[in-house]
Structures are given as C-alpha cells and as structure tokens.
C-alpha cells in the first residue's frame, strides 16, 4: 500500500520560516487530494492546506498569505512552505492523501495519513 513520508518541522522563533515535505511510496495509480492538517494540544485536528490532483488549493483562513502548498508538477508530493510563523501555529502537522488507488487493487480507494511532524514556534 501507499505510505506517506514526511520531513521538515522543528523549533523556530516567531516570524521565521519552515518547510514541510510529504512524499509517497508505492505504486500509485491516482490520488485525488493531498495536503496538510495540524493538531495543537487540546484542540481538534484542522485543515491547513490541500491541493487536488487538478491543482485546486484550499487554505485555512489563519494561514492564508503566510503558507503555500506546492506540488502541481508532481501529484504525489506536497510541500508546505510556512512563512512568518506564529506561536499559534505550534502543532503536530500531518500529511494526508485521499482517494488513493494503487496498482495492487484497482477496485479499492483509500486514504492515508503520515506519522506527523512537530512544529513549535516560540516568541
């Protein structure tokens, strides 16, 4: 099955930048949408940014104009450039891939989550 491999994250000061990367492994036929979600302590997981196979993007209002999701030229990777980070961005960020069909089973469509990577922003 397809797996997601995340990299990036870390500890930064307010105003600094980080870049998260999400790559896929496996024999992929198609993925409908890939992107990033985050979960802060004591809060529900929330969408950060996603990009569909056709390139349509969706951003949380709180990150618009600061975060950029990329991967138009490669539908099986999604990078998240995070600029002007704020303490409220502190969370575990997880990559998500939805509507996966792989070459092992054309009749099955499934979703997959990455293991998560910690982003901590301090003032």
PDB file of C-alpha atoms in Angstrom:
ATOM      1  CA  UNK A   1       0.000   0.000   0.000  1.00  0.00           C
ATOM      2  CA  UNK A   2       0.945   3.625  -0.406  1.00  0.00           C
ATOM      3  CA  UNK A   3       2.748   5.214   2.527  1.00  0.00           C
ATOM      4  CA  UNK A   4       3.455   8.875   3.267  1.00  0.00           C
ATOM      5  CA  UNK A   5       6.919  10.041   4.254  1.00  0.00           C
ATOM      6  CA  UNK A   6       7.153  13.429   5.964  1.00  0.00           C
ATOM      7  CA  UNK A   7      10.160  15.609   6.612  1.00  0.00           C
ATOM      8  CA  UNK A   8      10.777  19.069   7.976  1.00  0.00           C
ATOM      9  CA  UNK A   9       9.374  20.630  11.083  1.00  0.00           C
ATOM     10  CA  UNK A  10      11.293  21.818  14.097  1.00  0.00           C
ATOM     11  CA  UNK A  11      11.665  24.647  16.567  1.00  0.00           C
ATOM     12  CA  UNK A  12      11.701  28.245  15.334  1.00  0.00           C
ATOM     13  CA  UNK A  13      11.155  31.779  16.555  1.00  0.00           C
ATOM     14  CA  UNK A  14       8.161  33.957  15.709  1.00  0.00           C
ATOM     15  CA  UNK A  15       8.484  35.330  12.213  1.00  0.00           C
ATOM     16  CA  UNK A  16      10.791  32.609  10.929  1.00  0.00           C
ATOM     17  CA  UNK A  17      10.049  30.032   8.251  1.00  0.00           C
ATOM     18  CA  UNK A  18       9.899  26.272   7.896  1.00  0.00           C
ATOM     19  CA  UNK A  19       9.249  23.904   5.021  1.00  0.00           C
ATOM     20  CA  UNK A  20       7.462  20.581   5.363  1.00  0.00           C
ATOM     21  CA  UNK A  21       7.666  17.901   2.709  1.00  0.00           C
ATOM     22  CA  UNK A  22       5.472  14.899   2.093  1.00  0.00           C
ATOM     23  CA  UNK A  23       6.434  12.181  -0.350  1.00  0.00           C
ATOM     24  CA  UNK A  24       4.709   8.951  -1.252  1.00  0.00           C
ATOM     25  CA  UNK A  25       5.930   5.403  -1.648  1.00  0.00           C
ATOM     26  CA  UNK A  26       4.198   2.652  -3.534  1.00  0.00           C
ATOM     27  CA  UNK A  27       2.772   2.011  -6.964  1.00  0.00           C
ATOM     28  CA  UNK A  28       0.234   4.760  -7.303  1.00  0.00           C
ATOM     29  CA  UNK A  29      -2.391   4.966  -9.981  1.00  0.00           C
ATOM     30  CA  UNK A  30      -4.006   8.139  -8.696  1.00  0.00           C
ATOM     31  CA  UNK A  31      -4.532  10.319  -5.636  1.00  0.00           C
ATOM     32  CA  UNK A  32      -7.462  12.730  -5.510  1.00  0.00           C
ATOM     33  CA  UNK A  33      -6.105  15.168  -2.954  1.00  0.00           C
ATOM     34  CA  UNK A  34      -3.022  15.650  -0.779  1.00  0.00           C
ATOM     35  CA  UNK A  35      -2.253  18.165   1.859  1.00  0.00           C
ATOM     36  CA  UNK A  36      -1.519  19.040   5.436  1.00  0.00           C
ATOM     37  CA  UNK A  37      -3.538  19.061   8.642  1.00  0.00           C
ATOM     38  CA  UNK A  38      -2.432  20.041  12.123  1.00  0.00           C
ATOM     39  CA  UNK A  39      -3.431  19.348  15.686  1.00  0.00           C
ATOM     40  CA  UNK A  40      -2.450  21.504  18.614  1.00  0.00           C
ATOM     41  CA  UNK A  41      -2.594  20.224  22.196  1.00  0.00           C
ATOM     42  CA  UNK A  42      -6.164  20.120  23.449  1.00  0.00           C
ATOM     43  CA  UNK A  43      -7.609  21.037  20.054  1.00  0.00           C
ATOM     44  CA  UNK A  44      -9.183  19.168  17.176  1.00  0.00           C
ATOM     45  CA  UNK A  45      -7.260  18.421  14.041  1.00  0.00           C
ATOM     46  CA  UNK A  46      -7.772  21.103  11.428  1.00  0.00           C
ATOM     47  CA  UNK A  47      -7.072  21.536   7.751  1.00  0.00           C
ATOM     48  CA  UNK A  48      -4.056  23.680   6.951  1.00  0.00           C
ATOM     49  CA  UNK A  49      -3.760  23.408   3.177  1.00  0.00           C
ATOM     50  CA  UNK A  50      -4.628  20.905   0.486  1.00  0.00           C
ATOM     51  CA  UNK A  51      -4.179  20.576  -3.242  1.00  0.00           C
ATOM     52  CA  UNK A  52      -6.268  18.386  -5.512  1.00  0.00           C
ATOM     53  CA  UNK A  53      -4.990  16.378  -8.437  1.00  0.00           C
ATOM     54  CA  UNK A  54      -6.095  19.198 -10.743  1.00  0.00           C
ATOM     55  CA  UNK A  55      -4.213  21.795  -8.717  1.00  0.00           C
ATOM     56  CA  UNK A  56      -7.075  23.366  -6.778  1.00  0.00           C
ATOM     57  CA  UNK A  57      -5.879  24.607  -3.420  1.00  0.00           C
ATOM     58  CA  UNK A  58      -7.655  25.159  -0.118  1.00  0.00           C
ATOM     59  CA  UNK A  59      -6.193  27.042   2.841  1.00  0.00           C
ATOM     60  CA  UNK A  60      -7.272  27.660   6.384  1.00  0.00           C
ATOM     61  CA  UNK A  61      -8.056  31.341   6.877  1.00  0.00           C
ATOM     62  CA  UNK A  62      -5.445  31.528   9.616  1.00  0.00           C
ATOM     63  CA  UNK A  63      -2.600  30.616   7.249  1.00  0.00           C
ATOM     64  CA  UNK A  64      -3.598  32.379   4.039  1.00  0.00           C
ATOM     65  CA  UNK A  65      -0.884  34.730   2.776  1.00  0.00           C
ATOM     66  CA  UNK A  66       1.692  33.006   5.011  1.00  0.00           C
ATOM     67  CA  UNK A  67       1.660  29.345   3.932  1.00  0.00           C
ATOM     68  CA  UNK A  68       1.979  27.967   0.422  1.00  0.00           C
ATOM     69  CA  UNK A  69       1.335  24.406  -0.676  1.00  0.00           C
ATOM     70  CA  UNK A  70       3.137  23.173  -3.759  1.00  0.00           C
ATOM     71  CA  UNK A  71       3.159  20.076  -5.907  1.00  0.00           C
ATOM     72  CA  UNK A  72       1.378  20.984  -9.108  1.00  0.00           C
ATOM     73  CA  UNK A  73       4.115  19.342 -11.157  1.00  0.00           C
ATOM     74  CA  UNK A  74       4.183  16.207  -9.024  1.00  0.00           C
ATOM     75  CA  UNK A  75       0.790  14.941  -7.876  1.00  0.00           C
ATOM     76  CA  UNK A  76       2.358  12.555  -5.375  1.00  0.00           C
ATOM     77  CA  UNK A  77       4.279  15.057  -3.276  1.00  0.00           C
ATOM     78  CA  UNK A  78       3.146  18.061  -1.317  1.00  0.00           C
ATOM     79  CA  UNK A  79       5.454  20.640   0.238  1.00  0.00           C
ATOM     80  CA  UNK A  80       4.226  23.262   2.650  1.00  0.00           C
ATOM     81  CA  UNK A  81       6.217  26.469   2.867  1.00  0.00           C
ATOM     82  CA  UNK A  82       5.390  28.219   6.120  1.00  0.00           C
ATOM     83  CA  UNK A  83       6.461  31.841   6.456  1.00  0.00           C
ATOM     84  CA  UNK A  84       6.011  34.361   9.232  1.00  0.00           C
ATOM     85  CA  UNK A  85       5.290  31.625  11.740  1.00  0.00           C
ATOM     86  CA  UNK A  86       3.411  32.476  14.900  1.00  0.00           C
ATOM     87  CA  UNK A  87       3.171  30.715  18.273  1.00  0.00           C
ATOM     88  CA  UNK A  88      -0.399  29.716  17.427  1.00  0.00           C
ATOM     89  CA  UNK A  89       0.976  27.662  14.531  1.00  0.00           C
ATOM     90  CA  UNK A  90       2.538  25.298  17.047  1.00  0.00           C
ATOM     91  CA  UNK A  91       1.100  21.834  16.411  1.00  0.00           C
ATOM     92  CA  UNK A  92       1.761  18.387  15.063  1.00  0.00           C
ATOM     93  CA  UNK A  93       1.466  18.627  11.296  1.00  0.00           C
ATOM     94  CA  UNK A  94       0.334  15.544   9.394  1.00  0.00           C
ATOM     95  CA  UNK A  95       0.303  14.851   5.712  1.00  0.00           C
ATOM     96  CA  UNK A  96      -2.886  13.425   4.237  1.00  0.00           C
ATOM     97  CA  UNK A  97      -3.601  11.684   0.954  1.00  0.00           C
ATOM     98  CA  UNK A  98      -7.191  10.995  -0.038  1.00  0.00           C
ATOM     99  CA  UNK A  99      -8.740   8.889  -2.747  1.00  0.00           C
ATOM    100  CA  UNK A 100      -5.724   6.692  -3.339  1.00  0.00           C
ATOM    101  CA  UNK A 101      -5.867   3.941  -5.907  1.00  0.00           C
ATOM    102  CA  UNK A 102      -2.754   1.850  -6.306  1.00  0.00           C
ATOM    103  CA  UNK A 103      -1.747  -0.788  -8.805  1.00  0.00           C
ATOM    104  CA  UNK A 104      -2.246  -3.592  -6.305  1.00  0.00           C
ATOM    105  CA  UNK A 105      -6.027  -3.192  -6.316  1.00  0.00           C
ATOM    106  CA  UNK A 106      -7.831  -1.034  -8.842  1.00  0.00           C
ATOM    107  CA  UNK A 107     -11.152  -1.536  -7.083  1.00  0.00           C
ATOM    108  CA  UNK A 108     -10.128  -0.006  -3.773  1.00  0.00           C
ATOM    109  CA  UNK A 109      -9.953   3.665  -2.967  1.00  0.00           C
ATOM    110  CA  UNK A 110      -8.483   4.598   0.420  1.00  0.00           C
ATOM    111  CA  UNK A 111      -6.934   7.383   2.480  1.00  0.00           C
ATOM    112  CA  UNK A 112      -3.605   7.562   4.258  1.00  0.00           C
ATOM    113  CA  UNK A 113      -2.042   9.722   6.985  1.00  0.00           C
ATOM    114  CA  UNK A 114       1.594  10.411   7.684  1.00  0.00           C
ATOM    115  CA  UNK A 115       3.129   9.912  11.105  1.00  0.00           C
ATOM    116  CA  UNK A 116       3.139  13.627  11.901  1.00  0.00           C
ATOM    117  CA  UNK A 117       5.916  16.113  12.495  1.00  0.00           C
ATOM    118  CA  UNK A 118       6.171  18.646  15.303  1.00  0.00           C
ATOM    119  CA  UNK A 119       6.306  22.362  14.591  1.00  0.00           C
ATOM    120  CA  UNK A 120       6.999  24.605  17.577  1.00  0.00           C
ATOM    121  CA  UNK A 121       7.077  28.385  17.337  1.00  0.00           C
ATOM    122  CA  UNK A 122       8.243  30.423  20.323  1.00  0.00           C
ATOM    123  CA  UNK A 123       8.230  34.161  20.843  1.00  0.00           C
TER     124      UNK A 123
END
